[in-house]
Amino acid sequence: MSDSGVPSALVNGPQTGFSMNNNGARTDPADQEAVYDIMRATGNDWATDIPDVCRGRWHGIECMPDKDNVFHVVSLSFGALSDDTAFPSCDPTRSYISPSITKLPHLRTLFFYRCLTHNPQPIPSFLGRLGPSLQTLVLRENGHVGHVPTELGNLTRLRVLDLHKNNLNGSIPVSLDRLTGLWSLDLSANKLTGSIPGLTSPVLSIIDLSQNLLLGSIPSTISTCRSLIKLDLSRNQLTGPIPETITGLKDLTLMDLGYNRLSGPLPSSLRSLVSLQALILKENPMWSETIPSDGFEGMKSLMILVLSNMNLTGPIPSSLGYLPNLRVLHLDGNRFTGSIPASFGELRNLSELRLNDNWLSGQVPFGREMVWRMRRKLRLYNNTGLCYSADSGLEDYLDSSFSSRIGSCESPKSGSAKTIRHLFASEMDMRGSEKVSASSVHKFSVSVCLLLLTFLSLILV
């Protein structure tokens, strides 16, 4: 049986030259000639000197035998992912994808990485003829131009489609919805336009369409992808609200919708995403929206929450302080008012907190241990009236930009220049009144001394 449950003419598992014996096995001659053509097309003419490509100790090829012990090519990989990989490299100035690939009827995996970067070409439509066998198609950072071929919708056994970081344009073909067995779709870092088609595959686990020029709303049909683990639609031009239908995505672990034009309110269905570990919504203009007091209640798995620069208003809900696994929390660049919730002091796993550029006031509710743990990853600057207690440890970082203009909450003491400076700074920041600084205090003291000296000189005269 094949991986998809369909009877296969091949037996055993993928085998390379390292695992083959000399029991009379041989490579199918048609497969061998096709591989020679493919290798020549990538600038690897040396391959034609290999008498048997399935037995030639070549890491970029995998073969499987049929019942007659004849080996067929099932996987071809090109391009060095790292120094540890041994896939054949490509000549980037003249490489192309050979039509001879269609002469490999058992091919399951085709992998090209950075192979055509200096000789950009469209993705060949003839790849759609591999529908009966192909399960993984990776053309990553390959320099491809033009549209995503509609013929890829004929690859009905495809499980992985990865076209990351090419120069593809045009819309996402609706024919991809025919790939009902697809579990990973990565079209990120291209120049794709138009709307997101109604992807409905029940086994789809990864959708990454980030860094494109996609328009329109997030389709409500996304809820039918109940196996979804990762959803990344960031850095597009999507509009409208986050659909309430996401409530069905019980296995979703990462959702990144940042850098779009989505509007509020935040859907109440977010609370149902109990498996969510990372939620990134930054740079969406949810004008004057508030976070409901129970907006993230029950999301015990949440580790990363990024809501920066969203024009959110009102108080910060204390329920955020009861998310036990929270490690990164960004609420900066909004219009939050009131104090930092005391519950934030109980976030024992928090290692990065950004509250800067808001309208917060009152005492910072963090102890010395928490301040020490976050250090420069605790950002509080540009708030209207925050102050610290003497035992918080914040005083040690007052010269740093992340905590500038944060003064002591203690009452002013006689003769304390530090307290006087804080009072003047608070008056300047919180009331918007006349700017008075430590230098003003110094000038005033000098003036008084000069007056006293003048008075004394007159008496002595």
Tab-separated table of N, CA and C in Angstrom, residues 250-329:
chain	number	residue	atom	x	y	z
A	250	LYS	N	-9.910	23.993	17.277
A	250	LYS	CA	-9.523	23.572	18.617
A	250	LYS	C	-8.049	23.198	18.734
A	251	ASP	N	-7.400	22.867	17.612
A	251	ASP	CA	-5.993	22.457	17.650
A	251	ASP	C	-5.040	23.583	17.269
A	252	LEU	N	-5.575	24.760	16.959
A	252	LEU	CA	-4.733	25.867	16.493
A	252	LEU	C	-3.722	26.264	17.561
A	253	THR	N	-2.444	26.293	17.162
A	253	THR	CA	-1.349	26.613	18.088
A	253	THR	C	-0.790	28.004	17.842
A	254	LEU	N	-0.710	28.425	16.582
A	254	LEU	CA	-0.180	29.744	16.240
A	254	LEU	C	-1.133	30.435	15.276
A	255	MET	N	-1.490	31.682	15.600
A	255	MET	CA	-2.278	32.512	14.682
A	255	MET	C	-1.636	33.883	14.601
A	256	ASP	N	-1.136	34.215	13.415
A	256	ASP	CA	-0.495	35.511	13.182
A	256	ASP	C	-1.278	36.238	12.091
A	257	LEU	N	-1.971	37.299	12.499
A	257	LEU	CA	-2.740	38.132	11.577
A	257	LEU	C	-2.195	39.558	11.560
A	258	GLY	N	-0.983	39.744	12.050
A	258	GLY	CA	-0.406	41.070	12.192
A	258	GLY	C	-0.174	41.783	10.869
A	259	TYR	N	-0.071	43.117	10.949
A	259	TYR	CA	0.235	43.967	9.790
A	259	TYR	C	-0.784	43.772	8.665
A	260	ASN	N	-2.065	43.891	9.011
A	260	ASN	CA	-3.136	43.923	8.034
A	260	ASN	C	-3.973	45.165	8.288
A	261	ARG	N	-5.205	45.171	7.818
A	261	ARG	CA	-6.114	46.300	8.052
A	261	ARG	C	-7.407	45.796	8.689
A	262	LEU	N	-7.271	44.779	9.525
A	262	LEU	CA	-8.427	44.187	10.177
A	262	LEU	C	-9.033	45.164	11.175
A	263	SER	N	-10.346	45.087	11.336
A	263	SER	CA	-11.048	45.975	12.262
A	263	SER	C	-11.699	45.145	13.368
A	264	GLY	N	-12.097	45.841	14.417
A	264	GLY	CA	-12.656	45.167	15.582
A	264	GLY	C	-14.118	44.848	15.426
A	265	PRO	N	-14.704	44.347	16.495
A	265	PRO	CA	-14.054	44.072	17.777
A	265	PRO	C	-13.329	42.733	17.778
A	266	LEU	N	-12.540	42.505	18.846
A	266	LEU	CA	-11.921	41.200	18.999
A	266	LEU	C	-13.028	40.172	19.217
A	267	PRO	N	-13.039	39.091	18.460
A	267	PRO	CA	-14.146	38.139	18.590
A	267	PRO	C	-14.122	37.408	19.928
A	268	SER	N	-15.287	37.213	20.496
A	268	SER	CA	-15.378	36.488	21.763
A	268	SER	C	-14.941	35.038	21.607
A	269	SER	N	-14.968	34.547	20.349
A	269	SER	CA	-14.592	33.155	20.104
A	269	SER	C	-13.114	32.886	20.339
A	270	LEU	N	-12.305	33.940	20.511
A	270	LEU	CA	-10.887	33.720	20.807
A	270	LEU	C	-10.718	32.840	22.047
A	271	ARG	N	-11.614	33.000	23.000
A	271	ARG	CA	-11.511	32.250	24.255
A	271	ARG	C	-11.621	30.740	24.038
A	272	SER	N	-12.216	30.345	22.916
A	272	SER	CA	-12.404	28.916	22.659
A	272	SER	C	-11.147	28.248	22.107
A	273	LEU	N	-10.130	29.044	21.743
A	273	LEU	CA	-8.901	28.487	21.166
A	273	LEU	C	-7.989	28.018	22.290
A	274	VAL	N	-8.352	26.927	22.899
A	274	VAL	CA	-7.690	26.477	24.135
A	274	VAL	C	-6.282	25.946	23.888
A	275	SER	N	-5.953	25.613	22.642
A	275	SER	CA	-4.608	25.102	22.338
A	275	SER	C	-3.659	26.200	21.874
A	276	LEU	N	-4.181	27.417	21.704
A	276	LEU	CA	-3.381	28.496	21.130
A	276	LEU	C	-2.216	28.878	22.041
A	277	GLN	N	-1.010	28.906	21.453
A	277	GLN	CA	0.190	29.276	22.201
A	277	GLN	C	0.735	30.642	21.781
A	278	ALA	N	0.459	31.058	20.554
A	278	ALA	CA	0.946	32.352	20.067
A	278	ALA	C	-0.159	33.045	19.293
A	279	LEU	N	-0.501	34.270	19.717
A	279	LEU	CA	-1.513	35.089	19.042
A	279	LEU	C	-0.896	36.449	18.752
A	280	ILE	N	-0.782	36.791	17.466
A	280	ILE	CA	-0.146	38.034	17.041
A	280	ILE	C	-1.134	38.809	16.175
A	281	LEU	N	-1.557	39.964	16.673
A	281	LEU	CA	-2.527	40.801	15.963
A	281	LEU	C	-2.004	42.217	15.744
A	282	LYS	N	-0.747	42.469	15.965
A	282	LYS	CA	-0.192	43.821	15.960
A	282	LYS	C	-0.416	44.540	14.635
A	283	GLU	N	-0.451	45.886	14.734
A	283	GLU	CA	-0.552	46.764	13.567
A	283	GLU	C	-1.840	46.545	12.772
A	284	ASN	N	-2.923	46.258	13.461
A	284	ASN	CA	-4.248	46.274	12.851
A	284	ASN	C	-5.038	47.412	13.487
A	285	PRO	N	-5.639	48.290	12.707
A	285	PRO	CA	-6.247	49.516	13.257
A	285	PRO	C	-7.626	49.300	13.859
A	286	MET	N	-7.692	48.605	14.982
A	286	MET	CA	-8.979	48.377	15.640
A	286	MET	C	-9.334	49.608	16.470
A	287	TRP	N	-9.793	50.646	15.781
A	287	TRP	CA	-9.965	51.965	16.369
A	287	TRP	C	-10.861	51.929	17.603
A	288	SER	N	-10.326	52.454	18.710
A	288	SER	CA	-11.076	52.681	19.944
A	288	SER	C	-11.742	51.424	20.485
A	289	GLU	N	-11.215	50.259	20.150
A	289	GLU	CA	-11.770	49.027	20.696
A	289	GLU	C	-11.156	48.749	22.069
A	290	THR	N	-11.943	48.171	22.941
A	290	THR	CA	-11.452	47.759	24.257
A	290	THR	C	-11.348	46.244	24.288
A	291	ILE	N	-10.486	45.745	25.156
A	291	ILE	CA	-10.393	44.305	25.351
A	291	ILE	C	-11.398	43.913	26.423
A	292	PRO	N	-12.337	43.027	26.131
A	292	PRO	CA	-13.287	42.606	27.162
A	292	PRO	C	-12.556	42.047	28.378
A	293	SER	N	-13.141	42.251	29.551
A	293	SER	CA	-12.483	41.811	30.790
A	293	SER	C	-12.199	40.317	30.781
A	294	ASP	N	-13.005	39.541	30.053
A	294	ASP	CA	-12.795	38.097	29.973
A	294	ASP	C	-12.326	37.684	28.579
A	295	GLY	N	-11.733	38.626	27.834
A	295	GLY	CA	-11.387	38.381	26.437
A	295	GLY	C	-10.445	37.222	26.209
A	296	PHE	N	-9.549	36.946	27.145
A	296	PHE	CA	-8.581	35.864	26.977
A	296	PHE	C	-8.699	34.836	28.098
A	297	GLU	N	-9.812	34.865	28.760
A	297	GLU	CA	-10.025	33.963	29.888
A	297	GLU	C	-10.051	32.515	29.412
A	298	GLY	N	-9.367	31.671	30.130
A	298	GLY	CA	-9.347	30.251	29.797
A	298	GLY	C	-8.286	29.842	28.817
A	299	MET	N	-7.537	30.800	28.235
A	299	MET	CA	-6.507	30.453	27.256
A	299	MET	C	-5.217	30.101	27.989
A	300	LYS	N	-5.248	28.986	28.691
A	300	LYS	CA	-4.157	28.604	29.588
A	300	LYS	C	-2.878	28.219	28.851
A	301	SER	N	-2.979	27.911	27.560
A	301	SER	CA	-1.788	27.512	26.800
A	301	SER	C	-1.041	28.700	26.212
A	302	LEU	N	-1.640	29.896	26.280
A	302	LEU	CA	-1.069	31.055	25.596
A	302	LEU	C	0.289	31.431	26.177
A	303	MET	N	1.287	31.511	25.290
A	303	MET	CA	2.646	31.870	25.685
A	303	MET	C	3.076	33.219	25.102
A	304	ILE	N	2.565	33.575	23.941
A	304	ILE	CA	2.937	34.821	23.264
A	304	ILE	C	1.663	35.560	22.869
A	305	LEU	N	1.535	36.800	23.314
A	305	LEU	CA	0.393	37.643	22.955
A	305	LEU	C	0.928	39.000	22.539
A	306	VAL	N	0.717	39.362	21.269
A	306	VAL	CA	1.243	40.610	20.719
A	306	VAL	C	0.077	41.428	20.165
A	307	LEU	N	-0.241	42.537	20.857
A	307	LEU	CA	-1.339	43.425	20.467
A	307	LEU	C	-0.830	44.852	20.313
A	308	SER	N	0.352	45.030	19.777
A	308	SER	CA	0.980	46.341	19.660
A	308	SER	C	0.320	47.189	18.582
A	309	ASN	N	0.257	48.509	18.829
A	309	ASN	CA	-0.152	49.500	17.819
A	309	ASN	C	-1.489	49.154	17.161
A	310	MET	N	-2.500	48.974	17.983
A	310	MET	CA	-3.828	48.627	17.484
A	310	MET	C	-4.886	49.648	17.894
A	311	ASN	N	-4.455	50.767	18.513
A	311	ASN	CA	-5.384	51.801	18.965
A	311	ASN	C	-6.417	51.267	19.956
A	312	LEU	N	-6.014	50.307	20.760
A	312	LEU	CA	-6.883	49.772	21.794
A	312	LEU	C	-6.984	50.765	22.940
A	313	THR	N	-8.151	50.853	23.566
A	313	THR	CA	-8.384	51.828	24.626
A	313	THR	C	-8.887	51.132	25.882
A	314	GLY	N	-9.123	51.946	26.924
A	314	GLY	CA	-9.673	51.429	28.167
A	314	GLY	C	-8.621	50.773	29.030
A	315	PRO	N	-9.054	50.121	30.096
A	315	PRO	CA	-8.093	49.495	31.000
A	315	PRO	C	-7.556	48.180	30.454
A	316	ILE	N	-6.386	47.801	30.913
A	316	ILE	CA	-5.833	46.486	30.596
A	316	ILE	C	-6.549	45.470	31.483
A	317	PRO	N	-7.178	44.451	30.901
A	317	PRO	CA	-7.921	43.502	31.740
A	317	PRO	C	-6.996	42.699	32.651
A	318	SER	N	-7.398	42.591	33.906
A	318	SER	CA	-6.584	41.856	34.875
A	318	SER	C	-6.527	40.371	34.552
A	319	SER	N	-7.469	39.874	33.718
A	319	SER	CA	-7.482	38.447	33.379
A	319	SER	C	-6.213	38.019	32.658
A	320	LEU	N	-5.522	38.975	32.014
A	320	LEU	CA	-4.257	38.629	31.357
A	320	LEU	C	-3.222	38.160	32.369
A	321	GLY	N	-3.345	38.623	33.594
A	321	GLY	CA	-2.398	38.223	34.629
A	321	GLY	C	-2.616	36.825	35.152
A	322	TYR	N	-3.666	36.158	34.670
A	322	TYR	CA	-3.962	34.804	35.133
A	322	TYR	C	-3.717	33.763	34.052
A	323	LEU	N	-2.887	34.109	33.072
A	323	LEU	CA	-2.490	33.162	32.033
A	323	LEU	C	-1.135	32.585	32.447
A	324	PRO	N	-1.106	31.398	33.008
A	324	PRO	CA	0.089	30.909	33.705
A	324	PRO	C	1.309	30.690	32.831
A	325	ASN	N	1.115	30.468	31.531
A	325	ASN	CA	2.249	30.157	30.654
A	325	ASN	C	2.727	31.345	29.839
A	326	LEU	N	2.162	32.516	30.094
A	326	LEU	CA	2.508	33.692	29.299
A	326	LEU	C	3.977	34.058	29.487
A	327	ARG	N	4.700	34.162	28.355
A	327	ARG	CA	6.120	34.500	28.371
A	327	ARG	C	6.416	35.835	27.691
A	328	VAL	N	5.666	36.164	26.663
A	328	VAL	CA	5.867	37.413	25.934
A	328	VAL	C	4.521	38.123	25.823
A	329	LEU	N	4.484	39.386	26.286
A	329	LEU	CA	3.254	40.174	26.235
A	329	LEU	C	3.594	41.568	25.728
